[in-house]
Tab-separated table of C-alpha atoms in Angstrom:
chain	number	residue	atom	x	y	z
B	21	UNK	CA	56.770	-36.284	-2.906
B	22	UNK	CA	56.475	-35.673	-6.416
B	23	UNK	CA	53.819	-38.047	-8.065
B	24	UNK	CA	55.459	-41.369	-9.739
B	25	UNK	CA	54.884	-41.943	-13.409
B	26	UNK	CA	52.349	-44.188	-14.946
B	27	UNK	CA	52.733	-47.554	-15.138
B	28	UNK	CA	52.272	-48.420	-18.946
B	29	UNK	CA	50.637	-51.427	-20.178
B	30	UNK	CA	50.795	-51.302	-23.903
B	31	UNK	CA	48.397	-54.234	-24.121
B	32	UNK	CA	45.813	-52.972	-21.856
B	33	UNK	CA	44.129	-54.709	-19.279
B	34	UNK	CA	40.975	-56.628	-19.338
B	35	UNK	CA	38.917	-58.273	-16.605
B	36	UNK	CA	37.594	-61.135	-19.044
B	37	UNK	CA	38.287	-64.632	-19.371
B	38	UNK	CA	40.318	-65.608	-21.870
B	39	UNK	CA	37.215	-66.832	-23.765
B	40	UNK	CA	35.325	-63.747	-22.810
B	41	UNK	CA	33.636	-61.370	-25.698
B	42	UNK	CA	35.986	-58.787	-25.031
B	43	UNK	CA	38.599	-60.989	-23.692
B	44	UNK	CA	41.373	-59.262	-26.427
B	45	UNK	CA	39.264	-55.623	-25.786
B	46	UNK	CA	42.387	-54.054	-23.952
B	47	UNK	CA	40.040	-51.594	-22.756
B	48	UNK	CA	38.666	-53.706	-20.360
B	49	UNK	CA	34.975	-54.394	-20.095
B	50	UNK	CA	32.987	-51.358	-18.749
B	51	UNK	CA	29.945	-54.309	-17.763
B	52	UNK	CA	31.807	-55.579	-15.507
B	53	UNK	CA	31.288	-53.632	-12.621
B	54	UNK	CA	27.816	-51.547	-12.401
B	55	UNK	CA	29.103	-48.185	-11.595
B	56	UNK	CA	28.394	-44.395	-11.847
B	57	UNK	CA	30.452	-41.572	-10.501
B	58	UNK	CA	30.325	-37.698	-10.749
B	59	UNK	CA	32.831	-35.019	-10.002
B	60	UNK	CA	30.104	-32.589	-10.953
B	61	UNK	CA	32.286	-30.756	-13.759
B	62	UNK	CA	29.233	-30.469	-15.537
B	63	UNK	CA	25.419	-32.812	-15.698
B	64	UNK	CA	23.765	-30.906	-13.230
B	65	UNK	CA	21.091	-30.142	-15.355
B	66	UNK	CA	21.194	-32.102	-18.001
B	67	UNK	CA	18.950	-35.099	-17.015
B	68	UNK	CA	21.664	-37.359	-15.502
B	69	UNK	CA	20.063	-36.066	-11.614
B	70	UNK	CA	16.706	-35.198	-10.635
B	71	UNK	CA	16.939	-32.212	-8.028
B	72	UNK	CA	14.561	-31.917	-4.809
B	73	UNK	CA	14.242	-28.162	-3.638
B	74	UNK	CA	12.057	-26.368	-1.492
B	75	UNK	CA	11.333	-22.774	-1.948
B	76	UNK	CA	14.172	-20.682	-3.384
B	77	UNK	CA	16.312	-23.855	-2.697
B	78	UNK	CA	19.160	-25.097	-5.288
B	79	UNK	CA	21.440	-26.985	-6.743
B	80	UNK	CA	24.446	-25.395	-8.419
B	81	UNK	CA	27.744	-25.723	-10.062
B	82	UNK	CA	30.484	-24.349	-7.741
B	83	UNK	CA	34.034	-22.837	-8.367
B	84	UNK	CA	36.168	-25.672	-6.512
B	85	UNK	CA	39.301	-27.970	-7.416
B	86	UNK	CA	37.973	-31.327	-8.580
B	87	UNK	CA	34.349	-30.464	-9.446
B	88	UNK	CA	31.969	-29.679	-7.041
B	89	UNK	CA	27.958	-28.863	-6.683
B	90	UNK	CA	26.468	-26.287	-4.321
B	91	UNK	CA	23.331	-27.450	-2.047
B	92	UNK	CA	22.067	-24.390	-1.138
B	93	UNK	CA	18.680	-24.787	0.784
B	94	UNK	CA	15.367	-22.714	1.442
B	95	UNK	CA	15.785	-18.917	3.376
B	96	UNK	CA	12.070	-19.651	4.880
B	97	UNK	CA	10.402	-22.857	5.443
B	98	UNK	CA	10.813	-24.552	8.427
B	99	UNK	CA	14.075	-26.737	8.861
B	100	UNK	CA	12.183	-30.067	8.652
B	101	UNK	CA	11.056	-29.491	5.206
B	102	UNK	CA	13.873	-27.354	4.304
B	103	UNK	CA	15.249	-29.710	1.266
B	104	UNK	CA	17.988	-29.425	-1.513
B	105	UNK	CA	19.018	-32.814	-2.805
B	106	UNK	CA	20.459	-35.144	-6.091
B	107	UNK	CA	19.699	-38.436	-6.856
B	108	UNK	CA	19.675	-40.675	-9.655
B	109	UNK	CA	16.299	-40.510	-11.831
B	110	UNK	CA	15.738	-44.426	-11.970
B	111	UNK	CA	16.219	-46.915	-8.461
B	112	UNK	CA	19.251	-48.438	-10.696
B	113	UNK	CA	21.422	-50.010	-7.846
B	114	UNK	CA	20.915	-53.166	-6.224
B	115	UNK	CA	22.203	-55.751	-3.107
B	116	UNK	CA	22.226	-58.956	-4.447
B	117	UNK	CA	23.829	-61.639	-2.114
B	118	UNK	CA	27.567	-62.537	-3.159
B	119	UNK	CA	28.370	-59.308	-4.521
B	120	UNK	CA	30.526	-56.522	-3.664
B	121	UNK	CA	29.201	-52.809	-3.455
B	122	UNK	CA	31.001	-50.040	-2.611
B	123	UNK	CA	30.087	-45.805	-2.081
B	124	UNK	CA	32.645	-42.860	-1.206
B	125	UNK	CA	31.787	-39.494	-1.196
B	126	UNK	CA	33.772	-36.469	0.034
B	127	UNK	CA	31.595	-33.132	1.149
B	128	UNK	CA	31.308	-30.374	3.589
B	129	UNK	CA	28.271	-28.285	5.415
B	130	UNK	CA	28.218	-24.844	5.780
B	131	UNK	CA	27.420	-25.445	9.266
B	132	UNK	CA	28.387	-28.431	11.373
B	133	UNK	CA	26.065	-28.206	14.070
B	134	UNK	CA	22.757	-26.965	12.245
B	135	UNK	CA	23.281	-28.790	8.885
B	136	UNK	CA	21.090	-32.229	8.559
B	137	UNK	CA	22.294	-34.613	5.760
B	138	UNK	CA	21.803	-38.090	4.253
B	139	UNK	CA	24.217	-39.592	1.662
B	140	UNK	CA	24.849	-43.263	0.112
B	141	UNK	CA	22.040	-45.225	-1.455
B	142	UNK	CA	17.815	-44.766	-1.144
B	143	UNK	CA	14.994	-45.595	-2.531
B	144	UNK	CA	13.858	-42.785	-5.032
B	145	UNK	CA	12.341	-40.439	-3.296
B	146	UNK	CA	11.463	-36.502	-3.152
B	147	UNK	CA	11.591	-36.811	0.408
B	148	UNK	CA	15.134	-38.205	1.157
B	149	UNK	CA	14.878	-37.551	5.228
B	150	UNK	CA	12.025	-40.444	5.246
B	151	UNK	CA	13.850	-43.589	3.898
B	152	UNK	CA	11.902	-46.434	3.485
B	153	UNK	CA	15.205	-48.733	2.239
B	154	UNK	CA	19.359	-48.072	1.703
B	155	UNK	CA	22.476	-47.919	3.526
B	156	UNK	CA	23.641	-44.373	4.073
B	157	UNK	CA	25.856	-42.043	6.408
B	158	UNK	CA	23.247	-39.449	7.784
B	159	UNK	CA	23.225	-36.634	10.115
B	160	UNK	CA	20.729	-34.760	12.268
B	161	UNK	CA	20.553	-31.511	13.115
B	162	UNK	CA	21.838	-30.145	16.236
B	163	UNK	CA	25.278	-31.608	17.006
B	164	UNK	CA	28.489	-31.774	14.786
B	165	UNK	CA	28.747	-35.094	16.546
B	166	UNK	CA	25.912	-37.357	15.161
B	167	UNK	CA	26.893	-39.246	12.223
B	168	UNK	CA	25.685	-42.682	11.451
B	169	UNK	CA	25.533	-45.153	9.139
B	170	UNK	CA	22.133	-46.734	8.527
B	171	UNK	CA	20.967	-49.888	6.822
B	172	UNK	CA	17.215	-49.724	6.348
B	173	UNK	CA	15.536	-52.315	5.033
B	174	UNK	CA	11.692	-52.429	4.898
B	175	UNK	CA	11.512	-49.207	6.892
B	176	UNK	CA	13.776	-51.159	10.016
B	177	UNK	CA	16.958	-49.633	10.749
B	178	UNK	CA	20.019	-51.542	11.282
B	179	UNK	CA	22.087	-48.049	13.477
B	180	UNK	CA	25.724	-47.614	13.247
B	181	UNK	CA	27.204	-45.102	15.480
B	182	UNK	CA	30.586	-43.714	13.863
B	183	UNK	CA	32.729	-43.313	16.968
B	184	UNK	CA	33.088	-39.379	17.529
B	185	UNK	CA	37.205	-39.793	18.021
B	186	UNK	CA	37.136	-40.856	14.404
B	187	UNK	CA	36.343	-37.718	12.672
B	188	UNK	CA	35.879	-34.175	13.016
B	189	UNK	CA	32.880	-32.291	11.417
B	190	UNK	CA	33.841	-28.542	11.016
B	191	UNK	CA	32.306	-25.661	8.835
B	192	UNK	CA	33.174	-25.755	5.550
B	193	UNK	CA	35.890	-28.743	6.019
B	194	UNK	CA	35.831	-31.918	3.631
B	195	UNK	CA	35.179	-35.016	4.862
B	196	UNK	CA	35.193	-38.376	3.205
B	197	UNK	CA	32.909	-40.945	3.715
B	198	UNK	CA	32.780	-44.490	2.339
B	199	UNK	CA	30.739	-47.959	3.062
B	200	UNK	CA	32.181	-51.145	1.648
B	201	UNK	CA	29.610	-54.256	1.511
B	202	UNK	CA	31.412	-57.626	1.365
B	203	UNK	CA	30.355	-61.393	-0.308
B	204	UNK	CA	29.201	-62.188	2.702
B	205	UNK	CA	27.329	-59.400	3.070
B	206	UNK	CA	28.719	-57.290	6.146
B	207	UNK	CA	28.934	-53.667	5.756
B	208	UNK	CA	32.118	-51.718	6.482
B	209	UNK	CA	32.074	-48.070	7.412
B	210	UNK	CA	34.838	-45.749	6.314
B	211	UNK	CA	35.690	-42.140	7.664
B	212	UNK	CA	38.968	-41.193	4.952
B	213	UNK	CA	40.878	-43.784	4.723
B	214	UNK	CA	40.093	-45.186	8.540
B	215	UNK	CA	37.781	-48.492	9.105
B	216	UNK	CA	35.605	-46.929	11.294
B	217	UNK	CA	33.327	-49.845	12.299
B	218	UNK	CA	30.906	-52.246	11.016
B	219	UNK	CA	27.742	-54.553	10.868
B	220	UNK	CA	27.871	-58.072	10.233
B	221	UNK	CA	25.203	-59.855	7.707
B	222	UNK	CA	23.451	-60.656	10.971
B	223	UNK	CA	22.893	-57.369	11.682
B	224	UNK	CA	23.657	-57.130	15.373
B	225	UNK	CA	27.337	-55.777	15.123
B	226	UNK	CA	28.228	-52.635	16.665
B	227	UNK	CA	31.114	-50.169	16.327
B	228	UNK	CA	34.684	-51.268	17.125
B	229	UNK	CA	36.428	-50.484	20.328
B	230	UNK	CA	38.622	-47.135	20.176
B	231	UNK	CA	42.585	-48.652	19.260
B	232	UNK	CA	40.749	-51.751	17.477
B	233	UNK	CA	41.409	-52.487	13.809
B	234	UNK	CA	39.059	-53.899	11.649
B	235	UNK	CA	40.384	-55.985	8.484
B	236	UNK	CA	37.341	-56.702	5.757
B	237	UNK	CA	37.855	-60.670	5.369
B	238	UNK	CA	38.543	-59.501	1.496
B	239	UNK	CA	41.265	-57.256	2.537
B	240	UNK	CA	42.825	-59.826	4.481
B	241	UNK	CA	46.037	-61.751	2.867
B	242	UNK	CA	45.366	-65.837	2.322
């Protein structure tokens, strides 16, 4: 289908008040929502991400449609400590009860079975395979057929097992992942654009039954 045109709004759109600071801003108010996003088109080296590399390990623009960096890791140290990584110089996210959060991220492994990652929000760390606190999708090593998503809180894991029927993990294949956190605090685990399962604030959910769906109470019409 060809893609619709825009939908034009010649006053802008806000998400103020009316008696807001920037409540005639038709801009909107970039405060609103604390956010930060990167297609990678450039800021690899510029300060915006502290890199993690072993060895000969590194981090990389890459040739792609859409922006894309290139974690290429160590030819010689042993897997465990065999590192290439991005994150944010500064701990600058936070949960705070009541509030939404939201992470998506698309990427692919060289190697489905062999590859080990962890993506989504840690602490700051130069040892991202150790984390101490966050909710992230992460991967061992040794199956194409291992992906969780983890809350960790004081160093105790909250485990959600992504139900292997709900995505594939093959060499050099995207794959989009995504965690949704609502007011009440439940998490919501995304594979594309499929609810995948989910943990409720009291932390003893598991994943949902194969043919189930899952409706996030604020996706749900009142």
């Amino acid at each position: 289908m060809p893609s619709p045109p825009p939908i034009r709004n010649p006053s802008g759109s806000t998400t103020d008040p009316p008696y807001g600071p920037l409540a005639q801003c038709g801009a909107g108010n970039p405060f609103f929502y604390h956010q930060f996003f990167d297609d990678f088109d450039a800021n690899l080296t510029t300060g915006i991400w502290t890199q993690t590399k072993t060895g000969n390990g590194s981090v990389a623009h890459n040739a792609a449609d859409g922006g894309t960096a290139l974690f290429t890791t160590n030819s010689s140290t042993p897997l465990a400590t065999d590192i290439a990584s991005l994150q944010l110089p500064a701990a600058s996210f936070s949960f705070t009860a009541g509030k939404k959060s939201f992470f998506l991220t698309r990427l692919q492994v060289a190697n489905a079975t062999n590859a080990a990652f962890v993506t989504g929000l840690i602490q700051t760390t130069t040892t991202p395979f150790t984390v101490t606190d966050g909710l992230y999708f992460s991967k061992a090593t040794g199956s194409a057929s291992n992906l969780n998503l983890i809350s960790m809180v004081g160093s105790v894991a909250t485990t959600l097992a992504i139900p292997t029927a709900s995505y594939t993990l093959a060499n050099n294949t995207y794959i989009d992942l995504g965690w949704f956190v609502d007011r009440n605090q439940q998490v919501w685990a995304f594979v594309g654009s499929s609810l995948v399962g989910y943990v409720p604030q009291s932390g003893t959910g598991s994943v949902n039954s194969a043919g189930v769906t899952l409706i996030p109470p604020d996706r749900k019409s009142t």
